[in-house]
Coordinates of C-alpha atoms in Angstrom, one line a residue:
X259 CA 8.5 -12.2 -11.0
X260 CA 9.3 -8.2 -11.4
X261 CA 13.0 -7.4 -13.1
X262 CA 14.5 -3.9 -14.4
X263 CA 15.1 -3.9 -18.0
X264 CA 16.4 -0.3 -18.0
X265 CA 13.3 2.3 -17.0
X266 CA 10.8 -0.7 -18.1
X267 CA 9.7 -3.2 -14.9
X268 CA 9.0 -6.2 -17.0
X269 CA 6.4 -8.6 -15.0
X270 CA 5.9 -11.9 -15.3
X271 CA 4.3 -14.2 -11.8
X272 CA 2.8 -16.7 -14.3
X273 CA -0.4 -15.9 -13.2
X274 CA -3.8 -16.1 -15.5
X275 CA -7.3 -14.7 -14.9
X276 CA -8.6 -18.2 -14.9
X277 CA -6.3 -18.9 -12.0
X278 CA -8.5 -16.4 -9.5
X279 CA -11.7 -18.2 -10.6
X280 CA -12.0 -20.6 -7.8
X281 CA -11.8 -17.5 -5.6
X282 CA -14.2 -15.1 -7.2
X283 CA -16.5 -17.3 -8.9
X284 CA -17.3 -17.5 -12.6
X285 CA -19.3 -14.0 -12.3
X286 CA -16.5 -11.8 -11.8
X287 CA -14.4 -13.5 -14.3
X288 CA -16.7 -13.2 -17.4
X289 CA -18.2 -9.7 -16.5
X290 CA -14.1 -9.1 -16.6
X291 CA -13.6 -10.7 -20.2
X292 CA -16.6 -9.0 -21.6
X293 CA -15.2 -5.3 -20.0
X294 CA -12.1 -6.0 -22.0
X295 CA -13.5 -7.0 -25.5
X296 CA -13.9 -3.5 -26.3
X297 CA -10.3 -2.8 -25.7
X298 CA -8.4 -5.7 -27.1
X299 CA -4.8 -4.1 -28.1
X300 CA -5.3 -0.3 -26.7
X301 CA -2.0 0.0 -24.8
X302 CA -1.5 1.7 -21.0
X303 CA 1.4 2.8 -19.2
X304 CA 2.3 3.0 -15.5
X305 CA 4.8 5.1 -14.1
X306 CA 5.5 5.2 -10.3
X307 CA 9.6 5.2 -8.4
X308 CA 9.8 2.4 -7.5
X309 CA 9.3 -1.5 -8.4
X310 CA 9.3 -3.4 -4.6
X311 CA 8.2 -2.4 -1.1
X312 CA 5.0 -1.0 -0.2
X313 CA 1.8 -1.2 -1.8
X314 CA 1.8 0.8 -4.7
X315 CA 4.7 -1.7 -6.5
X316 CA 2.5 -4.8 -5.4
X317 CA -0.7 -3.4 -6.9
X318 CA 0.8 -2.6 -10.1
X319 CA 2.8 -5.7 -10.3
X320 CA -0.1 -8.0 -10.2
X321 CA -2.5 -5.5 -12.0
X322 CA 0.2 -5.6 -15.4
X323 CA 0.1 -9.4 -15.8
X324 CA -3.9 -9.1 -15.6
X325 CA -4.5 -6.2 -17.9
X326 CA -2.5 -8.2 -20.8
X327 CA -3.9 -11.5 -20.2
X328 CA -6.9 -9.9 -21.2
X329 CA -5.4 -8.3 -24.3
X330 CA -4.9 -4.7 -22.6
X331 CA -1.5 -4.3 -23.3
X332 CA 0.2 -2.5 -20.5
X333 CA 3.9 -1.5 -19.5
X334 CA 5.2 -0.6 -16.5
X335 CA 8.0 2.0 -16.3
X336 CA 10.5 3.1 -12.9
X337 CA 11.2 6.6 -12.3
X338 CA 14.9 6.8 -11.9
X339 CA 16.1 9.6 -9.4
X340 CA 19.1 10.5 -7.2
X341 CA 19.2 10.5 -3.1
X342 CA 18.2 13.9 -2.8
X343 CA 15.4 13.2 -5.1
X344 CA 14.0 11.0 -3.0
X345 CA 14.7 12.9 0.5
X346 CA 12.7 15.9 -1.5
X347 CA 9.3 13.3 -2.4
X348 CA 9.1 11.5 1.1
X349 CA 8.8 15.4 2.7
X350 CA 6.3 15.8 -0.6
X351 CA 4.3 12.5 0.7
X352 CA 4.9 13.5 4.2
X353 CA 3.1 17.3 3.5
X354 CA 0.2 15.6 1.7
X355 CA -0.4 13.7 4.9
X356 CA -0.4 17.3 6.8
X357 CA 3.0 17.4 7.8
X358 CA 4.3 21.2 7.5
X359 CA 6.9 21.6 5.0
X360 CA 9.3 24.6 4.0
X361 CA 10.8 23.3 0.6
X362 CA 13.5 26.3 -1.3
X363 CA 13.9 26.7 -5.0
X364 CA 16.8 25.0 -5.4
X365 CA 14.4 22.0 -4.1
X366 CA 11.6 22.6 -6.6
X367 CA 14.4 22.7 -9.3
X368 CA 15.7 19.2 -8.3
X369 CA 12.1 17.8 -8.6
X370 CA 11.5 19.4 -12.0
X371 CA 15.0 18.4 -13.6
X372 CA 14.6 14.7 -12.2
X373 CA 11.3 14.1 -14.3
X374 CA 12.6 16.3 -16.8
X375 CA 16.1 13.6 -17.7
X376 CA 13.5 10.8 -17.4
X377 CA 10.9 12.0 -19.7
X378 CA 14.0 11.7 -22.2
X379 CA 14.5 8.2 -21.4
X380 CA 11.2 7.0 -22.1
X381 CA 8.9 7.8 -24.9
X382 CA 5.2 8.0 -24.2
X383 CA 2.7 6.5 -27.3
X384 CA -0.1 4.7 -25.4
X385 CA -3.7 5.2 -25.4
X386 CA -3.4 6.1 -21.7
X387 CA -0.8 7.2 -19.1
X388 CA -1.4 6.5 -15.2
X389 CA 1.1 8.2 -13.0
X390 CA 1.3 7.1 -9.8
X391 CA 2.0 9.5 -6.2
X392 CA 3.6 12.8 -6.2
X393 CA 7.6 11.9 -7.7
X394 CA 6.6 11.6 -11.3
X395 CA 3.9 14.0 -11.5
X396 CA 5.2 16.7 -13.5
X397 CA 6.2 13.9 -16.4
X398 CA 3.7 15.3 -17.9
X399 CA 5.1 18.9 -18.5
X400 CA 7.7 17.3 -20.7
X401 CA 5.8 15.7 -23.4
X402 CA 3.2 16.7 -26.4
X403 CA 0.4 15.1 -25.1
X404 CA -1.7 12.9 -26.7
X405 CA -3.7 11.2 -25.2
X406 CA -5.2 11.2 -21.8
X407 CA -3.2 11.1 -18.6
X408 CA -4.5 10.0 -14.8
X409 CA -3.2 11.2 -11.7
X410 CA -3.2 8.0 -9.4
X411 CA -2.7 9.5 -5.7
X412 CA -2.4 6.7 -3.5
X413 CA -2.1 8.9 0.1
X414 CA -4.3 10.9 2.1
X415 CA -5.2 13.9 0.8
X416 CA -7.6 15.2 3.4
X417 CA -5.4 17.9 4.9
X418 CA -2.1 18.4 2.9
X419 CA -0.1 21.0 3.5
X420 CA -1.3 24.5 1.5
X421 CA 2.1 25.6 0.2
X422 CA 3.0 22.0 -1.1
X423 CA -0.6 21.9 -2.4
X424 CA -0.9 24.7 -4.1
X425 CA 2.9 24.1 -6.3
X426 CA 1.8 20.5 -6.8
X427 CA -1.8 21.4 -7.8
X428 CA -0.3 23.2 -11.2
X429 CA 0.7 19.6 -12.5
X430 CA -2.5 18.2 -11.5
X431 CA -4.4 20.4 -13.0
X432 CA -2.7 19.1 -16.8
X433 CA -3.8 15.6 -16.0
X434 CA -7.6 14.4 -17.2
X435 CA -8.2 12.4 -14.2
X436 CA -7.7 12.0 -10.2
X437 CA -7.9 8.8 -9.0
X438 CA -7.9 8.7 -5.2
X439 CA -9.0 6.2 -2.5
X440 CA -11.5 7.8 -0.5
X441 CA -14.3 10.1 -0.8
X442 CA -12.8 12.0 1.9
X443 CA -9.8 12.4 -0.2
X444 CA -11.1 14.8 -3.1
X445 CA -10.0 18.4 -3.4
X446 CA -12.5 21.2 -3.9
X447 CA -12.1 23.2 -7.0
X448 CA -10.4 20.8 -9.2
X449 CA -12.1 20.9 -12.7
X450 CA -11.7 17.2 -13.5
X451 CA -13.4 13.8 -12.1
X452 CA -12.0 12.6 -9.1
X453 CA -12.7 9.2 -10.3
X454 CA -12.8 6.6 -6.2
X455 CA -10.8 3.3 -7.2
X456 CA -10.1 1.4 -3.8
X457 CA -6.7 -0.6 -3.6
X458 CA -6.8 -4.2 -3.2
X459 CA -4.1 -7.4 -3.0
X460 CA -3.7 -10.1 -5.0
X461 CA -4.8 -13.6 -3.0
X462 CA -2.0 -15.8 -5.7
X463 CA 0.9 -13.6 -4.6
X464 CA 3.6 -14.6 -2.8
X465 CA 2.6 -12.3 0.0
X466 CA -0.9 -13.8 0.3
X467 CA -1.2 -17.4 -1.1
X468 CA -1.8 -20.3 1.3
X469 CA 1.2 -21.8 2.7
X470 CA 1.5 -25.1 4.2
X471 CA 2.5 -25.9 8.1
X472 CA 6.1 -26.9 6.3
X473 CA 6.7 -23.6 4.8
X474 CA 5.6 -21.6 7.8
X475 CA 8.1 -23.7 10.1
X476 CA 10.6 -23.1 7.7
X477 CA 10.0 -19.6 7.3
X478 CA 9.8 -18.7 10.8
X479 CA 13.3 -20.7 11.6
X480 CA 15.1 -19.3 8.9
X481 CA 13.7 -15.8 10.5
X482 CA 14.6 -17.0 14.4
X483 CA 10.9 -16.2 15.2
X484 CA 9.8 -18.4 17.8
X485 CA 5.6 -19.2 18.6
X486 CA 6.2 -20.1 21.9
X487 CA 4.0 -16.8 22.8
X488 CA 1.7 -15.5 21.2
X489 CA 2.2 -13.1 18.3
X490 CA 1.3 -9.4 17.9
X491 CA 2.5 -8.3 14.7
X492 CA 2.6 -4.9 12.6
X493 CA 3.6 -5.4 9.0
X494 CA 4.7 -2.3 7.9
X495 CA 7.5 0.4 6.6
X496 CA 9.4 2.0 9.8
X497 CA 7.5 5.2 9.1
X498 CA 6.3 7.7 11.4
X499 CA 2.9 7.8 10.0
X500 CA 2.6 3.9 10.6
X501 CA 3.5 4.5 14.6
X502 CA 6.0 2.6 15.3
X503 CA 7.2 3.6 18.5
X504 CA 3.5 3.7 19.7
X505 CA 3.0 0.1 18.7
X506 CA 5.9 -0.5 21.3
X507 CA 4.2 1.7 24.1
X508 CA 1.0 -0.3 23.3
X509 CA 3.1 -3.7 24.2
X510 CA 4.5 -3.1 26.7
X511 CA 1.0 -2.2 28.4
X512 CA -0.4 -5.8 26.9
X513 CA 3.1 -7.5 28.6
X514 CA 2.3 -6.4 31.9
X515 CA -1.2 -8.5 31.9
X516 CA -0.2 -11.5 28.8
X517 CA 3.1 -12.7 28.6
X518 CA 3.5 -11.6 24.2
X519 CA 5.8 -11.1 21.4
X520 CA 5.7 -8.5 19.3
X521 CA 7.6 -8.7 15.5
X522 CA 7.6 -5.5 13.7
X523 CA 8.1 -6.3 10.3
X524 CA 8.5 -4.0 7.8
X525 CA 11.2 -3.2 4.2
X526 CA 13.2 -0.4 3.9
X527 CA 12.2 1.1 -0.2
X528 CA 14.9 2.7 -1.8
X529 CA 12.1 6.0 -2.1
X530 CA 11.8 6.0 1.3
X531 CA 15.4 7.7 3.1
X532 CA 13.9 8.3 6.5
X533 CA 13.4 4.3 7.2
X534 CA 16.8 3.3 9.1
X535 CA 15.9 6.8 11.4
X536 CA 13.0 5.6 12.4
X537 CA 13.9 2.0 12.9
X538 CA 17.3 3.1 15.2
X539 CA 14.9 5.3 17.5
X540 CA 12.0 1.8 17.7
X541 CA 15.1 0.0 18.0
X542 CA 16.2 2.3 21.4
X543 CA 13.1 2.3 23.1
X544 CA 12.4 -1.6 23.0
X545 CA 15.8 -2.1 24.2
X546 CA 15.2 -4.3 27.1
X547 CA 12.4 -6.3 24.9
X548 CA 14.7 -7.2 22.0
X549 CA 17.2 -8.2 24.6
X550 CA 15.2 -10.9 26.6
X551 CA 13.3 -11.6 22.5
X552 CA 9.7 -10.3 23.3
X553 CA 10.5 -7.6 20.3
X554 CA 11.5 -8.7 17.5
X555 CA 12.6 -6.0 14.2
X556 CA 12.4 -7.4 10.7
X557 CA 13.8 -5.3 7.8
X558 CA 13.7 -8.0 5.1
X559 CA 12.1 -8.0 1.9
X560 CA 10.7 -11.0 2.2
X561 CA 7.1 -11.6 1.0
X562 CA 6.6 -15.4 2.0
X563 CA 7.9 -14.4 5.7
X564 CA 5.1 -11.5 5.8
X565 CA 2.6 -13.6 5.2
X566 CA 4.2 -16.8 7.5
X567 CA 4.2 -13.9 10.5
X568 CA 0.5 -13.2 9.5
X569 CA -0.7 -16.5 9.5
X570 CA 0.5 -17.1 13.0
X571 CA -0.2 -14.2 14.3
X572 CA -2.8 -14.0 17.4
X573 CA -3.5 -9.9 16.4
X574 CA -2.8 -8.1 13.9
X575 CA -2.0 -4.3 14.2
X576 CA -2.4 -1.5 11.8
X577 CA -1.9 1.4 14.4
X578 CA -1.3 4.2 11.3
X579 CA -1.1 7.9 12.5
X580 CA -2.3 8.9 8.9
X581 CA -3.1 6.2 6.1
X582 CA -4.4 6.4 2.6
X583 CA -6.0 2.9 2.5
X584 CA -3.5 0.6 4.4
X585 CA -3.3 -2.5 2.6
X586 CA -1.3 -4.5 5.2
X587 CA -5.0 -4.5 6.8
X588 CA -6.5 -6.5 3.8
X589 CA -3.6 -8.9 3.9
X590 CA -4.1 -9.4 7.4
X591 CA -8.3 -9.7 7.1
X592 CA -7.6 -12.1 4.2
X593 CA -5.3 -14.7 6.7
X594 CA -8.3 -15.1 8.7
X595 CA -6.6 -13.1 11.5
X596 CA -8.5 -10.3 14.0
X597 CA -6.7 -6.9 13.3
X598 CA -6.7 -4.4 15.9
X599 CA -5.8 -0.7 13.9
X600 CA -6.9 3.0 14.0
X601 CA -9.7 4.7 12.9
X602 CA -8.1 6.7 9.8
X603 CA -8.0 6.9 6.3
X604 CA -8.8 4.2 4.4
X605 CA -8.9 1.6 7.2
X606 CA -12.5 2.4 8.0
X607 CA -13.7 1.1 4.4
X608 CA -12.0 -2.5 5.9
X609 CA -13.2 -2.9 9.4
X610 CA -16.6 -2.4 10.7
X611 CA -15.6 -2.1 14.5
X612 CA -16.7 -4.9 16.2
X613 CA -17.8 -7.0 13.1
X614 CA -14.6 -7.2 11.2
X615 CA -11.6 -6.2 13.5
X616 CA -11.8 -3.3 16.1
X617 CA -10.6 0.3 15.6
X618 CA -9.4 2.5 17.9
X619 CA -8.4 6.6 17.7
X620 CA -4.2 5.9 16.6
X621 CA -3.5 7.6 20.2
X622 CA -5.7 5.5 22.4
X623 CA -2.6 3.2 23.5
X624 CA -4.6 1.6 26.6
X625 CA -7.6 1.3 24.4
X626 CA -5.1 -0.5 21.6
X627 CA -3.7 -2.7 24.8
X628 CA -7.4 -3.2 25.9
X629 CA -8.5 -4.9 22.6
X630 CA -5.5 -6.8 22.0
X631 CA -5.9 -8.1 25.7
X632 CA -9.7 -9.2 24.9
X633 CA -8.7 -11.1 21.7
X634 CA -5.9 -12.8 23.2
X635 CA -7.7 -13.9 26.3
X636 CA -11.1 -15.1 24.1
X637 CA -9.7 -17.0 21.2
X638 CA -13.2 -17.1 19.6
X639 CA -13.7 -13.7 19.5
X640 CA -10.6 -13.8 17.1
X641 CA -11.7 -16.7 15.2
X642 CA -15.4 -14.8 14.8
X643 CA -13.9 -11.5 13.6
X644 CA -11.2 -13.2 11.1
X645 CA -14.0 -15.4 9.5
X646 CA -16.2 -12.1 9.1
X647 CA -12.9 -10.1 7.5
X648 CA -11.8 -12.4 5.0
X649 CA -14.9 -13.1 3.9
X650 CA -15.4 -9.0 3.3
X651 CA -12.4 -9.0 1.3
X652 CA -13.2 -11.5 -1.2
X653 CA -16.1 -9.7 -1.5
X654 CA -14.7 -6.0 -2.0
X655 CA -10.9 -5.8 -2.0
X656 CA -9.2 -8.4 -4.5
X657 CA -7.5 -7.9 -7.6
X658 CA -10.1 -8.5 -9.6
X659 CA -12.0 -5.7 -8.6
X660 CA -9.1 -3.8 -9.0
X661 CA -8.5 -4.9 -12.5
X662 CA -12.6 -4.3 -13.1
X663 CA -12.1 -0.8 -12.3
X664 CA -9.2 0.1 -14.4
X665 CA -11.0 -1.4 -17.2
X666 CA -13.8 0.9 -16.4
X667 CA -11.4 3.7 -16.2
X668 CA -10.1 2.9 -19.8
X669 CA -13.5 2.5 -21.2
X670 CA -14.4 6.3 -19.6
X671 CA -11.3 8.0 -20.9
X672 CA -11.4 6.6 -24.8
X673 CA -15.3 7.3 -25.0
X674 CA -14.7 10.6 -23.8

């Protein structure tokens, strides 16, 4: 359970360390209690701007609960902004995934006054701050700092936009630490570590636990999704780096050789204005699929529906144009299910082609329709590749490992 109490998210699911035990095995939970002896009562802070949909919110929502269980004590705190705000960060994320940008003073100025007001809404005493993605990264401009202060980028930094860089890069350069998720992510003349800490998803969540027959029945009436087909399914934002509209052009090339549904799932976060856009235009061109049901669109915020559509789903696609890590590919790996995505970002650390899932360059669209035709015509080949992807997440991409690492992190920064 997440809530708003003012700027604070305050985070309760209920959930223990000893409840991921039978998951992990007794290894990985006592070489986490023995990371975190050394740090019983040293006190972290997260910031990020927002506290549901998308990745970011679920990692830090699970990770919180963790990090105090095991005496860390850690807060979580929302960065409250306007409209315009908001329009101004998602061309911010949109640059550091090599989009072109043009932003005016007046825009700069709205960026700097935002964090500004919330930096007087929250005072900052911890032993370590971790601010998360590009809208509160200037925070730190606005206090006496005291202690030491991570960057956590969560997006592809490989070829961001020089302008945006460059303006952006003066508030990095005040922080201690990067964190980013790929090697291929670092940026050349930065004077502190670019510490690697790969994202991961919590197997108790509501997104990911098991669910019984009953609940996925009920679940997929309440949602009018029928499995009298079989199911190709994105889970993701409407976003134009997540290809939606080429995830239609790739079904309707499967449809004319396996009669399909497709459900494109995916929340609309209050950080993310160009959403309904892009849904309206994914909406237009599957027009005459949505009428006769073959596509289905899903804008709920509905976690146990995500991971119903998952669990019945024949493929899973991630077919991302750009992608830091892509998280909706570990959920999909850890249902068991073969997912079919593109060869970019992060997504490559997830799938070995062939072994795990397929990938594909994210503009092949008959070689997309190609796979998806091969797994839905040989059911084993599914059942071989989702045995061999779960099995890799357990091993690499939980929230354990996840809560090993920031651990790690802590230990690094006070022993510096």
């Amino acid at each position: 359970m997440a809530y708003m109490n003012g700027i604070t998210c305050i985070c309760d699911n209920g959930r223990t360390l000893e409840d991921h035990r039978p998951i992990v095995g007794d290894d990985v939970i006592s070489g986490i209690y023995r990371k975190a002896v050394a740090l019983q009562g040293k006190r972290v802070l997260h910031v990020n701007s927002t506290y549901q949909s998308g990745g970011v919110a679920e990692m830090i929502l699970s990770l919180v609960p963790l990090m105090n269980d095991v005496g860390v004590k850690t807060q979580w705190n929302i960065l409250t902004g306007e409209g315009d705000f908001f329009t101004i960060t998602k061309n911010f994320h949109n640059a550091l995934q090599g989009q072109p940008i043009a932003f005016s003073d007046m825009e700069r100025g709205l960026y700097l006054q935002t964090n500004e007001c919330f930096s007087g809404q929250m005072a900052i005493d911890h032993d370590l701050v971790v601010v998360h993605d590009p809208q509160p990264l200037p925070l730190i401009r606005f206090y006496q700092k005291t202690q030491p202060w991570v960057w956590r980028c969560h997006v592809d930094l490989s070829n961001p936009d020089p302008a945006l860089w460059e303006f952006l890069k003066g508030f990095v350069l005040d922080y201690d630490r990067m964190v980013i998720s790929h090697d291929q992510y670092r940026r050349c003349g930065m004077p502190m570590e670019q510490r690697i800490i790969r994202p991961a998803i919590d197997p108790l969540s509501e997104k990911n636990r098991d669910l019984s027959e009953a609940e996925i029945q009920d679940l997929l009436t309440q949602y009018n999704v029928p499995i009298d087909k079989p199911l190709i399914t994105q889970i993701s934002r409407f976003d134009k780096w997540k290809d939606p509209e080429g995830v239609v052009d790739v079904f309707i090339e499967v449809k004319k050789h396996v009669d399909c549904r497709l459900i494109l799932c995916g929340s609309m976060a209050p950080d993310d204005p160009e959403g309904w856009e892009i849904y309206r235009r994914v909406e237009e061109k599957a027009r005459p699929y949505i009428e006769t049901g073959d596509v289905i669109l899903i804008t709920a915020e509905d976690h146990l529906l995500v991971n119903a559509l998952q669990r019945v789903s024949c493929v899973i696609l991630q077919k991302s144009l750009r992608e830091g890590f892509g998280l909706t590919v570990t959920e999909g790996l850890w249902k068991g299910r073969p997912v079919i995505a593109s060869r970019v970002g992060g997504i490559p650390l997830q799938i070995e082609d062939g072994e795990t899932g397929f990938l594909l360059d994210p503009t092949d669209t008959d070689g997309f329709a190609w796979r998806i035709r091969q797994v839905l015509e040989n059911p084993e080949l599914g059942e071989r590749l989702g045995r061999a992807g779960k099995e890799h997440v357990r091993k690499h991409f939980l929230i354990t490992r996840l809560l090993t690492d920031y651990l790690e992190m802590l230990h690094a920064e006070l022993n510096t």
